[in-house]
Coordinates of C-alpha atoms in Angstrom, one line a residue:
M1 CA 12.2 -18.4 3.7
K2 CA 13.2 -21.8 4.9
L3 CA 12.4 -24.8 2.7
L4 CA 11.3 -27.6 5.0
S5 CA 10.4 -30.2 2.3
Q6 CA 9.4 -30.4 -1.3
G7 CA 8.0 -32.8 -3.9
F8 CA 7.3 -31.2 -7.2
S9 CA 8.4 -31.0 -10.8
K10 CA 7.6 -28.6 -13.7
G11 CA 4.3 -29.4 -15.4
A12 CA 3.1 -31.8 -12.7
E13 CA 1.3 -31.7 -9.4
G14 CA 3.3 -31.5 -6.2
Y15 CA 3.9 -29.8 -2.9
V16 CA 6.3 -27.6 -0.9
K17 CA 6.5 -27.0 2.8
L18 CA 7.8 -23.5 3.7
L19 CA 8.5 -21.5 6.8
P20 CA 8.3 -17.7 6.4
E21 CA 11.1 -16.0 8.4
E22 CA 11.0 -12.3 7.2
A23 CA 8.5 -9.8 5.8
E24 CA 9.6 -10.3 2.2
D25 CA 8.8 -14.0 2.5
M26 CA 5.1 -13.1 2.9
W27 CA 5.2 -11.3 -0.5
H28 CA 6.7 -14.4 -2.1
T29 CA 4.0 -16.5 -0.5
F30 CA 1.3 -14.1 -1.8
N31 CA 2.7 -14.6 -5.3
L32 CA 2.8 -18.3 -5.0
V33 CA -0.7 -19.1 -3.7
R34 CA -3.7 -19.0 -6.1
E35 CA -7.3 -20.1 -6.2
G36 CA -7.6 -23.9 -6.5
D37 CA -4.4 -24.6 -4.6
H38 CA -4.5 -26.6 -1.3
I39 CA -3.0 -25.0 1.8
T40 CA -2.3 -27.0 4.9
A41 CA -1.7 -24.8 8.0
T42 CA -2.3 -24.4 11.6
T43 CA -5.5 -22.4 12.3
F44 CA -7.7 -21.6 15.3
R45 CA -11.5 -22.2 15.7
K46 CA -13.9 -21.3 18.4
V47 CA -16.0 -24.4 19.4
Q48 CA -18.7 -25.2 21.9
V49 CA -17.4 -27.6 24.6
D50 CA -19.8 -29.2 27.1
K51 CA -18.1 -29.5 30.5
G52 CA -21.1 -30.6 32.4
T53 CA -21.8 -27.2 33.9
G54 CA -23.0 -25.8 30.6
A55 CA -21.5 -25.1 27.2
D56 CA -18.3 -23.1 27.1
T57 CA -16.5 -21.6 24.1
E58 CA -12.9 -22.7 23.6
R59 CA -10.4 -21.6 21.0
L60 CA -8.9 -24.8 19.6
K61 CA -5.7 -25.1 17.6
L62 CA -6.4 -27.2 14.4
K63 CA -4.4 -28.3 11.4
L64 CA -6.5 -28.0 8.3
T65 CA -6.2 -28.3 4.6
L66 CA -8.2 -25.7 2.7
E67 CA -9.0 -25.5 -1.0
V68 CA -8.2 -21.8 -1.7
E69 CA -11.0 -19.7 -2.9
G70 CA -9.8 -16.3 -1.7
I71 CA -6.5 -14.7 -0.7
E72 CA -5.8 -11.3 0.9
F73 CA -2.4 -9.8 1.7
D74 CA -1.9 -7.4 4.6
A75 CA 1.5 -5.8 3.7
E76 CA 1.7 -3.7 6.8
G77 CA 0.8 -6.6 9.2
G78 CA 2.8 -9.1 7.2
V79 CA -0.2 -11.5 7.2
I80 CA -2.0 -13.5 4.5
R81 CA -5.6 -14.5 4.9
I82 CA -6.7 -17.6 3.1
K83 CA -10.4 -18.5 2.6
G84 CA -11.7 -21.7 1.3
R85 CA -13.4 -25.1 1.8
N86 CA -12.1 -27.5 4.4
L87 CA -10.7 -30.8 3.0
T88 CA -9.7 -32.3 6.4
E89 CA -12.0 -34.6 8.4
S90 CA -12.5 -33.1 11.8
E91 CA -15.0 -33.4 14.6
H92 CA -15.0 -29.6 14.8
I93 CA -15.3 -28.6 11.2
K94 CA -17.3 -30.5 8.5
L95 CA -15.8 -31.5 5.2
G96 CA -16.6 -28.9 2.6
A97 CA -17.4 -26.2 5.2
Y98 CA -16.0 -22.7 4.7
H99 CA -13.1 -21.7 6.9
S100 CA -10.3 -19.1 6.9
A101 CA -6.7 -19.4 8.0
E102 CA -3.9 -16.9 8.4
L103 CA -0.3 -17.4 7.2
E104 CA 2.2 -15.4 9.2
L105 CA 5.9 -15.3 10.1
G106 CA 7.3 -18.2 12.0
R107 CA 4.4 -20.5 11.1
A108 CA 5.0 -23.3 8.6
F109 CA 2.6 -24.2 5.9
T110 CA 2.3 -26.7 3.0
L111 CA 1.3 -25.6 -0.4
Q112 CA -0.1 -28.2 -2.8
K113 CA -0.6 -27.4 -6.5
S114 CA -2.2 -29.5 -9.3
L115 CA 0.4 -28.0 -11.7
W116 CA 3.8 -26.3 -11.0
D117 CA 4.9 -24.0 -13.8
A118 CA 8.4 -22.4 -14.3
L119 CA 7.3 -19.1 -12.6
D120 CA 6.2 -20.9 -9.4
I121 CA 9.4 -22.9 -9.3
D122 CA 11.5 -19.8 -9.9
R123 CA 9.7 -18.0 -7.1
V124 CA 10.3 -20.8 -4.6
R125 CA 14.0 -20.9 -5.6
Q126 CA 14.4 -17.1 -5.2
A127 CA 12.6 -17.2 -1.8
T128 CA 14.5 -20.1 -0.3
D129 CA 18.0 -19.7 -1.7
V130 CA 19.9 -17.0 0.2
A131 CA 22.7 -17.0 -2.3
L132 CA 20.2 -16.0 -5.1
S133 CA 19.0 -13.1 -3.1
A134 CA 22.4 -11.9 -2.0
D135 CA 23.1 -8.5 -3.4
L136 CA 26.4 -8.0 -1.5
A137 CA 29.5 -10.2 -1.1
A138 CA 32.1 -9.2 1.4
V139 CA 35.6 -10.4 2.2
L140 CA 36.5 -9.5 5.8
I141 CA 40.3 -9.9 6.0
T142 CA 43.2 -9.3 8.3
E143 CA 46.6 -11.1 8.6
G144 CA 45.9 -14.8 8.9
L145 CA 42.1 -14.6 8.9
A146 CA 39.5 -14.0 6.2
N147 CA 35.7 -14.6 6.0
V148 CA 33.9 -14.6 2.6
C149 CA 30.3 -13.6 3.2
L150 CA 27.1 -13.3 1.2
V151 CA 24.6 -10.7 2.5
G152 CA 20.9 -11.0 1.6
G153 CA 18.0 -8.9 2.7
S154 CA 18.3 -9.9 6.4
T155 CA 20.5 -13.0 6.3
T156 CA 24.3 -13.3 6.2
L157 CA 26.0 -16.5 5.3
V158 CA 29.7 -17.1 5.8
R159 CA 30.5 -19.1 2.7
A160 CA 34.2 -19.6 3.4
R161 CA 36.6 -19.1 6.3
V162 CA 40.3 -19.0 5.6
E163 CA 42.9 -19.2 8.4
A164 CA 46.7 -19.4 8.4
N165 CA 49.4 -19.3 11.0
L166 CA 51.8 -16.6 9.7
P167 CA 55.4 -16.4 11.0
R168 CA 56.7 -13.1 12.4
K169 CA 57.8 -10.5 9.9
R170 CA 61.2 -9.9 11.5
G171 CA 64.2 -12.1 12.1
A172 CA 64.9 -15.5 10.6
A173 CA 61.2 -16.1 10.0
A174 CA 60.8 -13.2 7.7
L175 CA 61.3 -15.3 4.5
G176 CA 58.7 -17.8 5.7
Y177 CA 56.3 -15.0 6.3
D178 CA 56.2 -13.9 2.6
K179 CA 55.6 -17.4 1.4
A180 CA 52.8 -18.0 4.0
W181 CA 51.2 -14.6 3.2
S182 CA 51.1 -15.4 -0.5
R183 CA 49.7 -18.8 0.1
F184 CA 47.0 -17.3 2.4
L185 CA 46.0 -14.7 -0.3
E186 CA 45.8 -17.5 -2.9
H187 CA 43.4 -19.4 -0.6
V188 CA 41.2 -16.3 -0.2
F189 CA 41.3 -15.6 -3.9
T190 CA 40.1 -19.2 -4.6
A191 CA 37.2 -18.8 -2.1
V192 CA 36.1 -15.6 -3.8
V193 CA 36.1 -17.2 -7.3
R194 CA 34.2 -20.2 -6.0
H195 CA 31.5 -18.3 -4.0
V196 CA 31.0 -14.9 -5.5
D197 CA 28.7 -15.0 -8.5
F198 CA 28.7 -11.6 -10.2
S199 CA 25.5 -12.4 -12.1
V200 CA 23.8 -12.3 -8.7
V201 CA 26.1 -10.2 -6.5
K202 CA 26.1 -6.6 -7.4
C203 CA 29.0 -5.5 -5.2
L204 CA 32.1 -7.1 -3.6
V205 CA 33.5 -5.3 -0.6
I206 CA 36.9 -6.0 0.8
A207 CA 37.1 -4.8 4.3
G208 CA 39.2 -5.1 7.4
P209 CA 41.8 -3.4 9.7
G210 CA 45.2 -2.2 8.5
F211 CA 46.6 -2.8 5.0
A212 CA 45.6 -6.4 4.5
K213 CA 42.5 -5.4 2.6
D214 CA 44.5 -3.2 0.2
Q215 CA 47.1 -5.9 -0.4
F216 CA 44.4 -8.5 -1.1
K217 CA 42.6 -6.1 -3.6
E218 CA 45.9 -5.7 -5.5
F219 CA 46.5 -9.4 -5.4
L220 CA 42.9 -10.2 -6.5
E221 CA 43.1 -7.8 -9.5
A222 CA 46.6 -9.1 -10.6
E223 CA 45.7 -12.8 -10.2
A224 CA 42.4 -12.2 -12.1
V225 CA 44.4 -10.9 -15.1
R226 CA 47.1 -13.6 -14.8
R227 CA 44.6 -16.4 -14.6
E228 CA 42.2 -14.8 -17.0
V229 CA 39.2 -15.0 -14.6
R230 CA 36.7 -13.1 -16.7
P231 CA 34.0 -12.4 -14.1
L232 CA 36.6 -10.6 -11.9
I233 CA 38.1 -8.7 -14.8
E234 CA 34.7 -7.6 -16.2
N235 CA 33.4 -6.6 -12.8
K236 CA 36.4 -4.8 -11.5
D237 CA 34.4 -1.6 -10.9
K238 CA 32.1 -3.5 -8.5
I239 CA 35.0 -4.3 -6.1
L240 CA 35.3 -1.8 -3.3
L241 CA 37.4 -1.2 -0.2
A242 CA 36.0 -0.4 3.2
A243 CA 37.4 -0.1 6.7
A244 CA 36.4 -2.5 9.5
S245 CA 37.7 -3.1 13.0
S246 CA 38.2 -6.9 12.5
A247 CA 37.8 -9.7 10.0
Y248 CA 35.0 -11.3 12.0
K249 CA 31.4 -11.5 10.8
H250 CA 30.1 -8.9 13.3
S251 CA 32.2 -6.3 11.6
L252 CA 29.8 -6.4 8.6
K253 CA 27.7 -3.8 10.5
E254 CA 30.5 -1.3 10.1
V255 CA 30.8 -2.1 6.4
L256 CA 27.1 -1.8 5.7
S257 CA 26.9 1.5 7.5
C258 CA 29.6 3.2 5.4
P259 CA 27.8 5.8 3.3
G260 CA 29.7 4.9 0.1
I261 CA 28.9 1.2 0.4
A262 CA 25.3 1.8 1.5
S263 CA 24.6 3.9 -1.6
R264 CA 26.0 1.2 -3.8
I265 CA 24.0 -1.7 -2.4
K266 CA 20.8 0.0 -1.5
D267 CA 17.9 -2.0 -3.0
T268 CA 20.0 -3.1 -5.9
K269 CA 17.4 -5.4 -7.4
A270 CA 14.9 -2.5 -7.5
A271 CA 17.7 -0.3 -8.9
R272 CA 18.2 -2.7 -11.8
E273 CA 14.4 -2.6 -12.5
V274 CA 14.5 1.2 -12.4
N275 CA 17.4 1.4 -14.8
A276 CA 15.8 -1.1 -17.2
L277 CA 12.5 0.9 -17.2
Q278 CA 14.4 4.1 -17.8
D279 CA 16.2 2.5 -20.7
F280 CA 12.8 1.5 -22.1
Y281 CA 11.5 5.1 -21.8
D282 CA 14.6 6.5 -23.4
L283 CA 14.3 4.1 -26.4
L284 CA 10.6 4.8 -26.6
A285 CA 11.5 8.5 -27.1
T286 CA 14.5 8.1 -29.4
D287 CA 14.0 4.8 -31.3
S288 CA 10.4 3.6 -30.8
T289 CA 11.0 0.7 -33.2
R290 CA 13.0 -1.0 -30.5
A291 CA 10.7 -0.4 -27.6
F292 CA 7.2 -2.0 -27.3
Y293 CA 4.6 -2.5 -24.6
G294 CA 1.4 -4.3 -24.3
P295 CA 0.8 -8.1 -24.6
G296 CA 0.1 -8.1 -28.3
H297 CA 3.3 -6.4 -29.5
V298 CA 5.6 -8.0 -26.9
F299 CA 4.4 -11.5 -27.8
A300 CA 4.8 -10.8 -31.5
A301 CA 8.4 -9.5 -30.9
A302 CA 9.1 -12.7 -28.9
E303 CA 8.0 -14.9 -31.8
L304 CA 10.7 -13.2 -33.9
G305 CA 13.4 -13.7 -31.3
A306 CA 13.9 -10.0 -31.0
I307 CA 13.6 -9.4 -27.2
Q308 CA 16.8 -8.3 -25.4
V309 CA 15.2 -7.3 -22.1
L310 CA 11.7 -8.4 -21.1
L311 CA 10.0 -6.3 -18.4
L312 CA 7.1 -8.0 -16.6
S313 CA 5.0 -7.1 -13.6
D314 CA 4.4 -9.9 -11.1
S315 CA 0.8 -8.8 -10.9
L316 CA 0.3 -10.5 -14.3
F317 CA 1.0 -13.8 -12.7
R318 CA -1.6 -13.5 -9.9
I319 CA -4.4 -14.7 -12.2
N320 CA -6.5 -17.8 -12.2
H321 CA -6.7 -18.1 -16.0
I322 CA -4.5 -21.1 -16.5
E323 CA -4.0 -20.6 -20.2
K324 CA -2.9 -16.9 -19.8
R325 CA -0.5 -17.8 -17.0
R326 CA 1.0 -20.6 -19.1
K327 CA 1.6 -18.2 -22.0
Y328 CA 3.4 -15.7 -19.7
A329 CA 5.5 -18.5 -18.2
E330 CA 6.5 -19.7 -21.7
L331 CA 7.3 -16.1 -22.7
V332 CA 9.7 -15.8 -19.8
E333 CA 11.4 -19.1 -20.5
G334 CA 11.6 -18.4 -24.3
V335 CA 13.3 -15.0 -23.7
R336 CA 15.9 -16.5 -21.3
E337 CA 16.6 -19.5 -23.6
A338 CA 17.2 -17.1 -26.5
G339 CA 19.9 -15.3 -24.4
G340 CA 17.7 -12.4 -23.4
E341 CA 17.0 -11.0 -19.9
A342 CA 13.6 -11.4 -18.2
L343 CA 13.0 -9.0 -15.3
I344 CA 10.1 -9.7 -13.0
F345 CA 9.1 -6.4 -11.4
S346 CA 7.6 -6.3 -8.0
A347 CA 4.3 -4.5 -7.9
M348 CA 5.4 -3.3 -4.4
H349 CA 8.1 -1.1 -5.9
V350 CA 7.6 2.2 -7.6
S351 CA 9.1 0.8 -10.9
G352 CA 6.5 -2.0 -10.8
E353 CA 3.7 0.5 -10.4
Q354 CA 5.0 2.5 -13.4
L355 CA 5.2 -0.7 -15.5
N356 CA 1.6 -1.6 -14.5
Q357 CA 0.6 1.7 -16.1
L358 CA 2.1 0.4 -19.4
S359 CA -0.1 -2.7 -19.1
G360 CA 2.4 -4.6 -17.0
I361 CA 4.5 -5.8 -19.9
A362 CA 7.2 -4.2 -22.1
A363 CA 10.3 -5.1 -24.0
I364 CA 13.5 -3.7 -25.3
L365 CA 14.4 -5.3 -28.6
R366 CA 17.8 -6.3 -30.1
F367 CA 17.0 -4.8 -33.4
P368 CA 14.4 -2.4 -34.8
L369 CA 11.0 -3.7 -36.0
P370 CA 9.3 -0.8 -37.8
E371 CA 6.7 -3.0 -39.4
L372 CA 5.6 -4.2 -35.9
E373 CA 5.2 -0.6 -34.8
D374 CA 2.5 0.0 -37.5
M375 CA 0.6 -3.1 -36.8
E376 CA -2.6 -3.1 -34.8
I377 CA -2.5 -6.2 -32.6
P378 CA -5.2 -7.3 -30.1
A379 CA -4.1 -6.8 -26.5
D380 CA -5.5 -10.1 -25.3
V381 CA -2.9 -12.8 -24.6

């Protein structure tokens, strides 16, 4: 999703102008738009035009602002249908008249809200920041050239390019080669530390032709220990080697097609959700005083600061009850501020469907709460 312009802040009214570029962007849009919002988009309308020889019907392209009263998502077609009242003065459509518009890939729209909450802002950030959606980082390296890349769902960004003129390995220039090679590796190491965030990136692949990739992996691990770079040390098992024909960006296709790499990065966000849900089920079977589901028990555990991992379905946020939505937003913020993890499950994934069967909300606790297990708490938020 491309962010074209914005003007909003938490707890206040504002707008954002977005351009959907891939299928997943339409899912983000569906989760952003709610009844009462204002959507400005290009739409088409059949109108009667008198050309002197009789009335003809023409299909006109119009730019309208609608107050949303209904929203439908066609996942297969990647189209969102908006229904609502027209707020734009036009000779073709009366003010207040009902109209419909379609949001689709490649067509920009502006979304105006009377109140932006933390969930909306987080959704915009996730949808528009490629770095936040990047599940894979790759260092494509050969002698004298390295590219540090972040790979998202369908977007690849080259975050750093490191080049160096290396002397020949033989003859009088051999001593100079070793120094230049070490300097080159240091620059690549610095680029990795700066651009690879292991709280987002689930896998770092070092790839390229020859032995340069092996030497850099050894250098990376040794330097991480020497400089005490904790993220690299703690995520050592996420750093993999792969073969590639060059250090240029196009060689990522070879890296991504490697069976070992593909299995590690396949749908990693969904994999985290699956693992968290399985952990919840395991606890529910072995230590039920640390696993709760349903709004009543989960909100009660949150008040005690007991939640380690919060599991929430995004279907809970697609509601028009302002007070309920505000409480869910505050719950997510509270868990994160207390050092816990809040996972927003997609209802489009199998794990999200499973979570919805448990009321759409569950929690893994830091410590047992046997007294909470015996309490009967109303399910309403």
